[in-house]
JSON list of C-alpha atoms and ligand atoms in Angstrom, two decimals:
[
{"chain": "P", "resi": 108, "resn": "MET", "atom": "CA", "xyz": [-51.78, 40.88, 75.06]},
{"chain": "P", "resi": 109, "resn": "ALA", "atom": "CA", "xyz": [-48.17, 40.36, 76.01]},
{"chain": "P", "resi": 110, "resn": "ASP", "atom": "CA", "xyz": [-48.24, 36.82, 74.62]},
{"chain": "P", "resi": 111, "resn": "ALA", "atom": "CA", "xyz": [-49.75, 38.00, 71.32]},
{"chain": "P", "resi": 112, "resn": "ALA", "atom": "CA", "xyz": [-47.19, 40.79, 71.07]},
{"chain": "P", "resi": 113, "resn": "PHE", "atom": "CA", "xyz": [-44.38, 38.37, 71.82]},
{"chain": "P", "resi": 114, "resn": "ASP", "atom": "CA", "xyz": [-45.57, 35.87, 69.20]},
{"chain": "P", "resi": 115, "resn": "ALA", "atom": "CA", "xyz": [-45.19, 38.55, 66.53]},
{"chain": "P", "resi": 116, "resn": "ALA", "atom": "CA", "xyz": [-41.98, 39.87, 68.08]},
{"chain": "P", "resi": 117, "resn": "THR", "atom": "CA", "xyz": [-40.21, 36.55, 67.57]},
{"chain": "P", "resi": 118, "resn": "CYS", "atom": "CA", "xyz": [-39.58, 37.44, 63.90]},
{"chain": "P", "resi": 119, "resn": "ILE", "atom": "CA", "xyz": [-35.81, 37.47, 63.48]},
{"chain": "P", "resi": 120, "resn": "GLY", "atom": "CA", "xyz": [-35.79, 39.20, 60.10]},
{"chain": "P", "resi": 121, "resn": "CYS", "atom": "CA", "xyz": [-34.14, 36.22, 58.42]},
{"chain": "P", "resi": 122, "resn": "GLY", "atom": "CA", "xyz": [-35.79, 36.89, 55.04]},
{"chain": "P", "resi": 123, "resn": "ALA", "atom": "CA", "xyz": [-36.85, 33.29, 54.39]},
{"chain": "P", "resi": 124, "resn": "CYS", "atom": "CA", "xyz": [-40.41, 34.47, 53.79]},
{"chain": "P", "resi": 125, "resn": "VAL", "atom": "CA", "xyz": [-39.23, 36.89, 51.11]},
{"chain": "P", "resi": 126, "resn": "ALA", "atom": "CA", "xyz": [-36.97, 34.33, 49.46]},
{"chain": "P", "resi": 127, "resn": "ILE", "atom": "CA", "xyz": [-39.74, 31.74, 49.07]},
{"chain": "P", "resi": 128, "resn": "CYS", "atom": "CA", "xyz": [-42.47, 34.17, 47.97]},
{"chain": "P", "resi": 129, "resn": "PRO", "atom": "CA", "xyz": [-43.21, 34.08, 44.20]},
{"chain": "P", "resi": 130, "resn": "ASN", "atom": "CA", "xyz": [-43.89, 37.83, 44.45]},
{"chain": "P", "resi": 131, "resn": "ALA", "atom": "CA", "xyz": [-40.73, 38.52, 46.51]},
{"chain": "P", "resi": 132, "resn": "SER", "atom": "CA", "xyz": [-43.06, 40.12, 49.02]},
{"chain": "P", "resi": 133, "resn": "ALA", "atom": "CA", "xyz": [-41.88, 41.06, 52.48]},
{"chain": "P", "resi": 134, "resn": "SER", "atom": "CA", "xyz": [-45.44, 41.22, 53.76]},
{"chain": "P", "resi": 135, "resn": "LEU", "atom": "CA", "xyz": [-45.01, 38.59, 56.47]},
{"chain": "P", "resi": 136, "resn": "PHE", "atom": "CA", "xyz": [-41.96, 40.37, 57.87]},
{"chain": "P", "resi": 137, "resn": "VAL", "atom": "CA", "xyz": [-43.66, 43.79, 57.77]},
{"chain": "P", "resi": 138, "resn": "ALA", "atom": "CA", "xyz": [-46.86, 42.33, 59.21]},
{"chain": "P", "resi": 139, "resn": "ALA", "atom": "CA", "xyz": [-44.97, 40.72, 62.07]},
{"chain": "P", "resi": 140, "resn": "LYS", "atom": "CA", "xyz": [-43.54, 44.11, 63.00]},
{"chain": "P", "resi": 141, "resn": "VAL", "atom": "CA", "xyz": [-46.93, 45.82, 62.70]},
{"chain": "P", "resi": 142, "resn": "ALA", "atom": "CA", "xyz": [-48.67, 43.07, 64.68]},
{"chain": "P", "resi": 143, "resn": "HIS", "atom": "CA", "xyz": [-46.00, 43.34, 67.37]},
{"chain": "P", "resi": 144, "resn": "LEU", "atom": "CA", "xyz": [-46.12, 47.12, 67.70]},
{"chain": "P", "resi": 145, "resn": "SER", "atom": "CA", "xyz": [-49.90, 47.37, 67.45]},
{"chain": "P", "resi": 146, "resn": "THR", "atom": "CA", "xyz": [-50.42, 44.82, 70.21]},
{"chain": "P", "resi": 147, "resn": "LEU", "atom": "CA", "xyz": [-48.14, 46.38, 72.80]},
{"chain": "P", "resi": 148, "resn": "PRO", "atom": "CA", "xyz": [-50.08, 47.88, 75.70]},
{"chain": "P", "resi": 149, "resn": "GLN", "atom": "CA", "xyz": [-47.86, 50.97, 76.05]},
{"chain": "P", "resi": 150, "resn": "GLY", "atom": "CA", "xyz": [-50.04, 53.08, 73.83]},
{"chain": "P", "resi": 151, "resn": "ASP", "atom": "CA", "xyz": [-51.54, 53.33, 70.40]},
{"chain": "P", "resi": 152, "resn": "MET", "atom": "CA", "xyz": [-49.29, 52.93, 67.43]},
{"chain": "P", "resi": 153, "resn": "ASP", "atom": "CA", "xyz": [-49.28, 55.71, 64.85]},
{"chain": "P", "resi": 154, "resn": "LYS", "atom": "CA", "xyz": [-52.38, 54.85, 62.81]},
{"chain": "P", "resi": 155, "resn": "LYS", "atom": "CA", "xyz": [-50.49, 55.59, 59.58]},
{"chain": "P", "resi": 156, "resn": "ARG", "atom": "CA", "xyz": [-47.63, 53.22, 60.51]},
{"chain": "P", "resi": 157, "resn": "PRO", "atom": "CA", "xyz": [-48.90, 50.19, 58.50]},
{"chain": "P", "resi": 158, "resn": "ALA", "atom": "CA", "xyz": [-49.32, 52.32, 55.36]},
{"chain": "P", "resi": 159, "resn": "LYS", "atom": "CA", "xyz": [-45.89, 53.88, 55.85]},
{"chain": "P", "resi": 160, "resn": "MET", "atom": "CA", "xyz": [-44.24, 50.49, 56.33]},
{"chain": "P", "resi": 161, "resn": "LEU", "atom": "CA", "xyz": [-45.93, 49.00, 53.27]},
{"chain": "P", "resi": 162, "resn": "LYS", "atom": "CA", "xyz": [-44.90, 52.01, 51.18]},
{"chain": "P", "resi": 163, "resn": "ALA", "atom": "CA", "xyz": [-41.31, 51.58, 52.36]},
{"chain": "P", "resi": 164, "resn": "MET", "atom": "CA", "xyz": [-41.51, 47.91, 51.39]},
{"chain": "P", "resi": 165, "resn": "GLU", "atom": "CA", "xyz": [-42.79, 48.78, 47.90]},
{"chain": "P", "resi": 166, "resn": "ASP", "atom": "CA", "xyz": [-40.24, 51.60, 47.50]},
{"chain": "P", "resi": 167, "resn": "GLU", "atom": "CA", "xyz": [-37.48, 49.06, 48.13]},
{"chain": "P", "resi": 168, "resn": "GLY", "atom": "CA", "xyz": [-38.80, 46.89, 45.29]},
{"chain": "P", "resi": 169, "resn": "PHE", "atom": "CA", "xyz": [-40.55, 44.12, 47.21]},
{"chain": "P", "resi": 170, "resn": "GLY", "atom": "CA", "xyz": [-43.76, 42.72, 45.74]},
{"chain": "P", "resi": 171, "resn": "SER", "atom": "CA", "xyz": [-47.24, 42.63, 47.16]},
{"chain": "P", "resi": 172, "resn": "CYS", "atom": "CA", "xyz": [-48.92, 39.73, 48.93]},
{"chain": "P", "resi": 173, "resn": "SER", "atom": "CA", "xyz": [-51.31, 37.64, 46.88]},
{"chain": "P", "resi": 174, "resn": "ASN", "atom": "CA", "xyz": [-51.89, 34.92, 49.45]},
{"chain": "P", "resi": 175, "resn": "TYR", "atom": "CA", "xyz": [-49.64, 32.14, 48.22]},
{"chain": "P", "resi": 176, "resn": "ARG", "atom": "CA", "xyz": [-48.93, 31.48, 51.93]},
{"chain": "P", "resi": 177, "resn": "GLU", "atom": "CA", "xyz": [-45.50, 30.03, 51.14]},
{"chain": "P", "resi": 178, "resn": "CYS", "atom": "CA", "xyz": [-44.06, 32.45, 53.69]},
{"chain": "P", "resi": 179, "resn": "GLU", "atom": "CA", "xyz": [-45.62, 30.93, 56.77]},
{"chain": "P", "resi": 180, "resn": "SER", "atom": "CA", "xyz": [-44.60, 27.43, 55.67]},
{"chain": "P", "resi": 181, "resn": "VAL", "atom": "CA", "xyz": [-40.90, 28.36, 55.80]},
{"chain": "P", "resi": 182, "resn": "CYS", "atom": "CA", "xyz": [-40.85, 30.81, 58.69]},
{"chain": "P", "resi": 183, "resn": "PRO", "atom": "CA", "xyz": [-38.55, 29.41, 61.38]},
{"chain": "P", "resi": 184, "resn": "LYS", "atom": "CA", "xyz": [-40.47, 31.34, 64.02]},
{"chain": "P", "resi": 185, "resn": "GLU", "atom": "CA", "xyz": [-43.88, 30.15, 62.80]},
{"chain": "P", "resi": 186, "resn": "ILE", "atom": "CA", "xyz": [-45.20, 33.63, 62.17]},
{"chain": "P", "resi": 187, "resn": "ASN", "atom": "CA", "xyz": [-48.72, 33.08, 60.88]},
{"chain": "P", "resi": 188, "resn": "VAL", "atom": "CA", "xyz": [-50.28, 34.86, 57.92]},
{"chain": "P", "resi": 189, "resn": "SER", "atom": "CA", "xyz": [-52.92, 36.09, 60.36]},
{"chain": "P", "resi": 190, "resn": "ALA", "atom": "CA", "xyz": [-50.34, 38.82, 61.04]},
{"chain": "P", "resi": 191, "resn": "ILE", "atom": "CA", "xyz": [-50.95, 40.02, 57.47]},
{"chain": "P", "resi": 192, "resn": "THR", "atom": "CA", "xyz": [-54.69, 40.04, 58.17]},
{"chain": "P", "resi": 193, "resn": "THR", "atom": "CA", "xyz": [-54.05, 42.17, 61.27]},
{"chain": "P", "resi": 194, "resn": "MET", "atom": "CA", "xyz": [-51.88, 44.54, 59.25]},
{"chain": "P", "resi": 195, "resn": "ASN", "atom": "CA", "xyz": [-54.48, 44.87, 56.50]},
{"chain": "P", "resi": 196, "resn": "ARG", "atom": "CA", "xyz": [-57.24, 45.51, 59.05]},
{"chain": "P", "resi": 197, "resn": "LEU", "atom": "CA", "xyz": [-55.22, 48.34, 60.60]},
{"chain": "P", "resi": 198, "resn": "LEU", "atom": "CA", "xyz": [-54.39, 49.65, 57.14]},
{"chain": "P", "resi": 199, "resn": "TYR", "atom": "CA", "xyz": [-58.02, 49.89, 56.07]},
{"chain": "P", "resi": 200, "resn": "ARG", "atom": "CA", "xyz": [-59.14, 51.36, 59.39]},
{"chain": "P", "resi": 201, "resn": "SER", "atom": "CA", "xyz": [-56.61, 54.16, 59.02]},
{"chain": "P", "resi": 202, "resn": "ARG", "atom": "CA", "xyz": [-58.07, 55.31, 55.69]},
{"chain": "J", "resi": 521, "resn": "SF4", "atom": "S1", "xyz": [-39.39, 34.05, 57.70]},
{"chain": "J", "resi": 521, "resn": "SF4", "atom": "FE1", "xyz": [-40.43, 34.56, 59.66]},
{"chain": "J", "resi": 521, "resn": "SF4", "atom": "S2", "xyz": [-38.72, 35.12, 61.04]},
{"chain": "J", "resi": 521, "resn": "SF4", "atom": "FE2", "xyz": [-37.91, 35.25, 58.94]},
{"chain": "J", "resi": 521, "resn": "SF4", "atom": "S3", "xyz": [-38.24, 37.44, 58.31]},
{"chain": "J", "resi": 521, "resn": "SF4", "atom": "FE3", "xyz": [-40.03, 36.26, 57.61]},
{"chain": "J", "resi": 521, "resn": "SF4", "atom": "S4", "xyz": [-41.55, 36.50, 59.26]},
{"chain": "J", "resi": 521, "resn": "SF4", "atom": "FE4", "xyz": [-39.54, 37.05, 60.13]}
]
């Protein structure tokens, strides 16, 4: 669990994923944070956190993910798009 949490925690917030995305989506960045926090063994994350973070992303004008997968190809920390899958799974479970 610690290794999985650390993999997601290595995101440095550089913004390369946003810059390359045709939708200007920050989904990989947001998903890395959600995947990190949801994997930590200290306790359950607020179940509404993924929805709140995605709303904040949209409120700031970032686009939505439509699976171009350009983000993971440029991420210097090799954050995988599976983090977005994790985020979406948590999002749908919370509804
Ligand atoms: S490119 Fe990778 S390290 Fe940079 S903000 Fe996006 S997910 Fe984080």
